C-alpha positions as a printed Julia matrix, in Angstrom:
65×3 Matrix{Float64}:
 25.95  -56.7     9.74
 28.94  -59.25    9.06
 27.03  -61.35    6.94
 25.81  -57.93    4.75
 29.31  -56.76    4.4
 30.98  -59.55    3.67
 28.34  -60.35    0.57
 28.76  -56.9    -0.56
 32.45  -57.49   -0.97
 32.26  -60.4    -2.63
 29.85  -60.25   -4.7
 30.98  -57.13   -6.89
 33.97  -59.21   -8.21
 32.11  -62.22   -8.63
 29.39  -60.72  -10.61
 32.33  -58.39  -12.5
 34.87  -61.63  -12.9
 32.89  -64.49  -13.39
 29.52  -63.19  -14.59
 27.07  -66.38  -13.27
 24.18  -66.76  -14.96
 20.93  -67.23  -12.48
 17.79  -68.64  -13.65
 14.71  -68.91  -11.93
 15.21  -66.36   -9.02
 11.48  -64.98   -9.7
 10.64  -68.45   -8.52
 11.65  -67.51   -5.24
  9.25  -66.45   -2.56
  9.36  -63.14   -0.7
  8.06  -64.18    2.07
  8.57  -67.69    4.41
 10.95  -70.65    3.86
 11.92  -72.28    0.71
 14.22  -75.1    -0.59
 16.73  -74.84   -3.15
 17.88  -77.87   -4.35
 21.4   -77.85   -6.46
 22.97  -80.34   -9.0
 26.77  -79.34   -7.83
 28.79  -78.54  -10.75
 31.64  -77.09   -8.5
 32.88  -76.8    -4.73
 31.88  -72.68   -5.32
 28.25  -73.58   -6.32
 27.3   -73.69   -3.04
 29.01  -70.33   -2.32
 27.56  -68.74   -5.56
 24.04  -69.8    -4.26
 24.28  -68.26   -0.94
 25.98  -64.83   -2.96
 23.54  -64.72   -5.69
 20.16  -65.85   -3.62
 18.27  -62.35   -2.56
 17.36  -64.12    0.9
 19.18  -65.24    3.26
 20.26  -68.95    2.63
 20.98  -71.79    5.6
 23.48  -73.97    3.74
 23.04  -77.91    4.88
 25.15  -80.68    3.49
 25.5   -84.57    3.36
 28.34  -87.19    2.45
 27.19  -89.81    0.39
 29.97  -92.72    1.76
């Protein structure tokens, strides 16, 4: 319920403000797990994934030292 409110908020004035451009979402399976794997641009691309992704994302990271 949190996480479906808190999407809805934020993603009206990110699609109104910054207007992302997604390619490849029909790529995406409806059904079982899948990997997305993202050249960073940004700190907010992973953010923008999890927004703009119609399922719901697990967000994993490493620290190259």
């Amino acid at each position: 319920m949190l996480r479906m409110l808190t999407r809805r908020l934020l993603l009206v004035p990110l699609k109104v403000i910054l207007r992302p451009r997604v390619f490849g979402v029909e790529n995406i399976p409806n059904a079982g797990p899948f990997i997305i794997a993202a050249n960073h641009l940004s700190f907010f691309d992973s953010i923008f994934i999890a927004l703009l992704t119609p399922a719901r994302c697990t967000l994993s990271a490493s620290r190259d030292g």
